[in-house]
Amino acid sequence: MHILLIGDVVGNSGCCFLQERLPQLKRTHQVDLTIVNGENSAQGNGITKHSMEQLFSAGADIITTGNHCFQRREALSIYEKETILRPLNFPDSCPGHGCTIWDNGPYQVAVINLMGTAYMDPLDNPFTVIEEFLPTLPTKNIIVDFHAEATAEKKAKVLSGAPSGVHIRKCWNYSRRAKDRLSSARKRWAISVESRIFTASFTSLPCWKCRKKQKKKLLCRQQDKNRRKNKFFAHAGLDNHALGDII
């Protein structure tokens, strides 16, 4: 079974790009289940009925959200659909639900939307909520979309119910140190839960190739600076060590 998880689709341009590229991507890789985060798919942020329809027409099977899920009050009715999720640890009185079961005939997949609490909204503890919720699921094929900001919260290994996969997304306001720490793993982080290895992917983080290009760019800048300095010294009739004598 091939499962495709796509991070934040931003604005109308992101929805149009997805409509253009996703169908071919699904055919090429024979994708069985496509999960798309759409909490910023509307212009500005949030999700509306129009942006929801764009994502579904592009080929999304399930749409997850995060802390912007209720940003557009006029679109609260969309959470009546089983294939649109809001974080599971939101209060029960909130519209919608945090889990859906995707049935493909021979197998089922449970998709859970979860949100962290560090530097974010004061919700129920996500780890306590999911620990209590996992035993109620009818399948062992479980995908968790965890929307969090703090690096430590993302790296917590407390899911004892052995989910099949965790998709960890960032908020926009993450620190540079956290960004470097996550990107040092080259966008991939292997976690062991009950002797099973699954992969958690980090979206929108620079890979090692990007860092290599950045280092090369800084080196070129330094070399250009040295060339300008040597040219100045040559024009003034001084050598490179004369600056110390002048000072």
mmCIF file of N, CA, C and O in Angstrom, residues 148-201:
data_model
loop_
_atom_site.group_PDB
_atom_site.id
_atom_site.type_symbol
_atom_site.label_atom_id
_atom_site.label_comp_id
_atom_site.label_asym_id
_atom_site.label_seq_id
_atom_site.Cartn_x
_atom_site.Cartn_y
_atom_site.Cartn_z
ATOM 1 N N ALA A 148 2.769 20.331 15.501
ATOM 2 C CA ALA A 148 3.376 20.861 16.719
ATOM 3 C C ALA A 148 4.441 21.880 16.359
ATOM 4 O O ALA A 148 4.848 22.016 15.215
ATOM 5 N N GLU A 149 4.902 22.606 17.380
ATOM 6 C CA GLU A 149 5.928 23.635 17.176
ATOM 7 C C GLU A 149 7.219 23.300 17.903
ATOM 8 O O GLU A 149 8.301 23.443 17.343
ATOM 9 N N ALA A 150 7.147 22.877 19.156
ATOM 10 C CA ALA A 150 8.351 22.626 19.939
ATOM 11 C C ALA A 150 9.052 21.360 19.461
ATOM 12 O O ALA A 150 8.423 20.317 19.257
ATOM 13 N N THR A 151 10.359 21.446 19.281
ATOM 14 C CA THR A 151 11.142 20.300 18.817
ATOM 15 C C THR A 151 11.046 19.130 19.790
ATOM 16 O O THR A 151 10.897 17.982 19.378
ATOM 17 N N ALA A 152 11.142 19.416 21.091
ATOM 18 C CA ALA A 152 11.092 18.345 22.084
ATOM 19 C C ALA A 152 9.767 17.599 22.039
ATOM 20 O O ALA A 152 9.719 16.378 22.207
ATOM 21 N N GLU A 153 8.687 18.324 21.792
ATOM 22 C CA GLU A 153 7.381 17.679 21.733
ATOM 23 C C GLU A 153 7.267 16.798 20.494
ATOM 24 O O GLU A 153 6.660 15.735 20.527
ATOM 25 N N LYS A 154 7.863 17.232 19.398
ATOM 26 C CA LYS A 154 7.840 16.430 18.177
ATOM 27 C C LYS A 154 8.641 15.139 18.340
ATOM 28 O O LYS A 154 8.303 14.109 17.773
ATOM 29 N N LYS A 155 9.725 15.219 19.119
ATOM 30 C CA LYS A 155 10.612 14.070 19.236
ATOM 31 C C LYS A 155 10.224 13.115 20.360
ATOM 32 O O LYS A 155 10.906 12.121 20.582
ATOM 33 N N ALA A 156 9.157 13.411 21.073
ATOM 34 C CA ALA A 156 8.738 12.558 22.188
ATOM 35 C C ALA A 156 8.324 11.191 21.664
ATOM 36 O O ALA A 156 7.557 11.078 20.721
ATOM 37 N N LYS A 157 8.840 10.125 22.310
ATOM 38 C CA LYS A 157 8.562 8.763 21.859
ATOM 39 C C LYS A 157 7.658 8.085 22.883
ATOM 40 O O LYS A 157 8.110 7.263 23.681
ATOM 41 N N VAL A 158 6.396 8.433 22.861
ATOM 42 C CA VAL A 158 5.508 7.918 23.894
ATOM 43 C C VAL A 158 4.313 7.175 23.321
ATOM 44 O O VAL A 158 3.401 6.828 24.041
ATOM 45 N N LEU A 159 4.314 6.931 22.013
ATOM 46 C CA LEU A 159 3.182 6.243 21.409
ATOM 47 C C LEU A 159 3.357 4.742 21.565
ATOM 48 O O LEU A 159 3.989 4.084 20.753
ATOM 49 N N SER A 160 2.815 4.202 22.614
ATOM 50 C CA SER A 160 2.989 2.779 22.898
ATOM 51 C C SER A 160 2.001 1.907 22.149
ATOM 52 O O SER A 160 2.082 0.692 22.208
ATOM 53 N N GLY A 161 1.036 2.490 21.452
ATOM 54 C CA GLY A 161 0.058 1.706 20.723
ATOM 55 C C GLY A 161 0.545 1.241 19.369
ATOM 56 O O GLY A 161 -0.224 0.687 18.600
ATOM 57 N N ALA A 162 1.819 1.467 19.056
ATOM 58 C CA ALA A 162 2.443 1.020 17.810
ATOM 59 C C ALA A 162 1.710 1.489 16.558
ATOM 60 O O ALA A 162 1.211 0.694 15.786
ATOM 61 N N PRO A 163 1.605 2.802 16.354
ATOM 62 C CA PRO A 163 1.013 3.263 15.101
ATOM 63 C C PRO A 163 1.920 2.921 13.936
ATOM 64 O O PRO A 163 3.136 2.768 14.101
ATOM 65 N N SER A 164 1.362 2.799 12.756
ATOM 66 C CA SER A 164 2.154 2.426 11.590
ATOM 67 C C SER A 164 2.997 3.585 11.081
ATOM 68 O O SER A 164 3.996 3.377 10.410
ATOM 69 N N GLY A 165 2.613 4.826 11.370
ATOM 70 C CA GLY A 165 3.393 5.959 10.896
ATOM 71 C C GLY A 165 2.988 7.244 11.576
ATOM 72 O O GLY A 165 1.855 7.408 11.996
ATOM 73 N N VAL A 166 3.933 8.148 11.692
ATOM 74 C CA VAL A 166 3.661 9.463 12.258
ATOM 75 C C VAL A 166 4.186 10.503 11.283
ATOM 76 O O VAL A 166 5.330 10.446 10.866
ATOM 77 N N HIS A 167 3.316 11.426 10.908
ATOM 78 C CA HIS A 167 3.699 12.517 10.017
ATOM 79 C C HIS A 167 3.744 13.778 10.860
ATOM 80 O O HIS A 167 2.712 14.244 11.339
ATOM 81 N N ILE A 168 4.942 14.326 11.080
ATOM 82 C CA ILE A 168 5.111 15.454 11.986
ATOM 83 C C ILE A 168 5.263 16.735 11.181
ATOM 84 O O ILE A 168 6.149 16.842 10.350
ATOM 85 N N ARG A 169 4.385 17.699 11.456
ATOM 86 C CA ARG A 169 4.437 18.962 10.749
ATOM 87 C C ARG A 169 4.822 20.076 11.704
ATOM 88 O O ARG A 169 4.565 20.005 12.889
ATOM 89 N N LYS A 170 5.407 21.094 11.153
ATOM 90 C CA LYS A 170 5.834 22.234 11.953
ATOM 91 C C LYS A 170 4.791 23.339 11.911
ATOM 92 O O LYS A 170 3.940 23.378 11.029
ATOM 93 N N CYS A 171 4.865 24.256 12.846
ATOM 94 C CA CYS A 171 4.180 25.539 12.707
ATOM 95 C C CYS A 171 5.149 26.488 12.015
ATOM 96 O O CYS A 171 6.329 26.209 11.891
ATOM 97 N N TRP A 172 4.670 27.631 11.588
ATOM 98 C CA TRP A 172 5.539 28.565 10.874
ATOM 99 C C TRP A 172 6.593 29.178 11.788
ATOM 100 O O TRP A 172 7.679 29.527 11.354
ATOM 101 N N ASN A 173 6.301 29.328 13.067
ATOM 102 C CA ASN A 173 7.202 30.047 13.979
ATOM 103 C C ASN A 173 8.107 29.088 14.737
ATOM 104 O O ASN A 173 7.960 28.889 15.924
ATOM 105 N N TYR A 174 9.046 28.467 14.026
ATOM 106 C CA TYR A 174 9.986 27.612 14.722
ATOM 107 C C TYR A 174 11.348 28.309 14.770
ATOM 108 O O TYR A 174 11.678 29.129 13.930
ATOM 109 N N SER A 175 12.151 27.967 15.765
ATOM 110 C CA SER A 175 13.432 28.645 15.950
ATOM 111 C C SER A 175 14.466 28.132 14.960
ATOM 112 O O SER A 175 14.359 27.043 14.417
ATOM 113 N N ARG A 176 15.501 28.939 14.761
ATOM 114 C CA ARG A 176 16.573 28.542 13.849
ATOM 115 C C ARG A 176 17.310 27.318 14.388
ATOM 116 O O ARG A 176 17.690 26.428 13.632
ATOM 117 N N ARG A 177 17.501 27.271 15.706
ATOM 118 C CA ARG A 177 18.194 26.132 16.298
ATOM 119 C C ARG A 177 17.408 24.853 16.079
ATOM 120 O O ARG A 177 17.968 23.815 15.741
ATOM 121 N N ALA A 178 16.095 24.932 16.271
ATOM 122 C CA ALA A 178 15.256 23.753 16.046
ATOM 123 C C ALA A 178 15.296 23.352 14.579
ATOM 124 O O ALA A 178 15.329 22.167 14.249
ATOM 125 N N LYS A 179 15.307 24.331 13.694
ATOM 126 C CA LYS A 179 15.350 24.054 12.263
ATOM 127 C C LYS A 179 16.628 23.313 11.890
ATOM 128 O O LYS A 179 16.609 22.320 11.162
ATOM 129 N N ASP A 180 17.777 23.775 12.416
ATOM 130 C CA ASP A 180 19.043 23.127 12.131
ATOM 131 C C ASP A 180 19.093 21.727 12.721
ATOM 132 O O ASP A 180 19.632 20.798 12.117
ATOM 133 N N ARG A 181 18.515 21.576 13.920
ATOM 134 C CA ARG A 181 18.553 20.273 14.574
ATOM 135 C C ARG A 181 17.739 19.238 13.794
ATOM 136 O O ARG A 181 18.141 18.098 13.639
ATOM 137 N N LEU A 182 16.593 19.679 13.276
ATOM 138 C CA LEU A 182 15.751 18.756 12.515
ATOM 139 C C LEU A 182 16.343 18.483 11.138
ATOM 140 O O LEU A 182 16.338 17.357 10.664
ATOM 141 N N SER A 183 16.884 19.518 10.494
ATOM 142 C CA SER A 183 17.408 19.334 9.154
ATOM 143 C C SER A 183 18.677 18.505 9.149
ATOM 144 O O SER A 183 19.035 17.927 8.129
ATOM 145 N N SER A 184 19.372 18.420 10.288
ATOM 146 C CA SER A 184 20.582 17.614 10.339
ATOM 147 C C SER A 184 20.284 16.136 10.144
ATOM 148 O O SER A 184 21.162 15.356 9.810
ATOM 149 N N ALA A 185 19.044 15.775 10.333
ATOM 150 C CA ALA A 185 18.636 14.387 10.107
ATOM 151 C C ALA A 185 18.250 14.144 8.658
ATOM 152 O O ALA A 185 17.744 13.080 8.330
ATOM 153 N N ARG A 186 18.511 15.127 7.784
ATOM 154 C CA ARG A 186 18.206 15.032 6.363
ATOM 155 C C ARG A 186 16.742 14.710 6.103
ATOM 156 O O ARG A 186 16.409 13.819 5.316
ATOM 157 N N LYS A 187 15.879 15.436 6.822
ATOM 158 C CA LYS A 187 14.433 15.363 6.627
ATOM 159 C C LYS A 187 13.823 14.047 7.083
ATOM 160 O O LYS A 187 12.646 13.817 6.887
ATOM 161 N N ARG A 188 14.608 13.144 7.607
ATOM 162 C CA ARG A 188 14.035 11.868 7.998
ATOM 163 C C ARG A 188 14.507 11.512 9.400
ATOM 164 O O ARG A 188 15.639 11.733 9.770
ATOM 165 N N TRP A 189 13.629 10.912 10.163
ATOM 166 C CA TRP A 189 13.949 10.563 11.545
ATOM 167 C C TRP A 189 13.322 9.211 11.845
ATOM 168 O O TRP A 189 12.113 9.038 11.796
ATOM 169 N N ALA A 190 14.132 8.208 12.124
ATOM 170 C CA ALA A 190 13.613 6.873 12.399
ATOM 171 C C ALA A 190 13.281 6.743 13.872
ATOM 172 O O ALA A 190 14.070 7.092 14.736
ATOM 173 N N ILE A 191 12.090 6.267 14.157
ATOM 174 C CA ILE A 191 11.642 6.076 15.532
ATOM 175 C C ILE A 191 11.312 4.607 15.726
ATOM 176 O O ILE A 191 10.761 3.963 14.851
ATOM 177 N N SER A 192 11.658 4.073 16.873
ATOM 178 C CA SER A 192 11.338 2.682 17.171
ATOM 179 C C SER A 192 10.217 2.635 18.202
ATOM 180 O O SER A 192 10.312 3.200 19.270
ATOM 181 N N VAL A 193 9.140 1.980 17.866
ATOM 182 C CA VAL A 193 8.028 1.806 18.783
ATOM 183 C C VAL A 193 7.670 0.315 18.791
ATOM 184 O O VAL A 193 7.257 -0.234 17.785
ATOM 185 N N GLU A 194 7.871 -0.314 19.948
ATOM 186 C CA GLU A 194 7.608 -1.736 20.108
ATOM 187 C C GLU A 194 8.311 -2.545 19.018
ATOM 188 O O GLU A 194 7.721 -3.389 18.335
ATOM 189 N N SER A 195 9.593 -2.269 18.842
ATOM 190 C CA SER A 195 10.473 -2.990 17.923
ATOM 191 C C SER A 195 10.093 -2.798 16.462
ATOM 192 O O SER A 195 10.586 -3.516 15.600
ATOM 193 N N ARG A 196 9.213 -1.851 16.171
ATOM 194 C CA ARG A 196 8.850 -1.576 14.786
ATOM 195 C C ARG A 196 9.415 -0.211 14.398
ATOM 196 O O ARG A 196 9.305 0.752 15.133
ATOM 197 N N ILE A 197 10.040 -0.126 13.223
ATOM 198 C CA ILE A 197 10.636 1.116 12.765
ATOM 199 C C ILE A 197 9.703 1.754 11.753
ATOM 200 O O ILE A 197 9.260 1.124 10.808
ATOM 201 N N PHE A 198 9.378 2.989 11.998
ATOM 202 C CA PHE A 198 8.636 3.733 11.009
ATOM 203 C C PHE A 198 9.305 5.081 10.856
ATOM 204 O O PHE A 198 10.154 5.458 11.637
ATOM 205 N N THR A 199 8.924 5.809 9.832
ATOM 206 C CA THR A 199 9.601 7.057 9.488
ATOM 207 C C THR A 199 8.683 8.238 9.699
ATOM 208 O O THR A 199 7.533 8.205 9.288
ATOM 209 N N ALA A 200 9.209 9.241 10.354
ATOM 210 C CA ALA A 200 8.481 10.497 10.499
ATOM 211 C C ALA A 200 9.152 11.524 9.625
ATOM 212 O O ALA A 200 10.356 11.729 9.731
ATOM 213 N N SER A 201 8.406 12.146 8.736
ATOM 214 C CA SER A 201 8.994 13.101 7.804
ATOM 215 C C SER A 201 8.719 14.514 8.278
ATOM 216 O O SER A 201 7.650 14.805 8.793
#
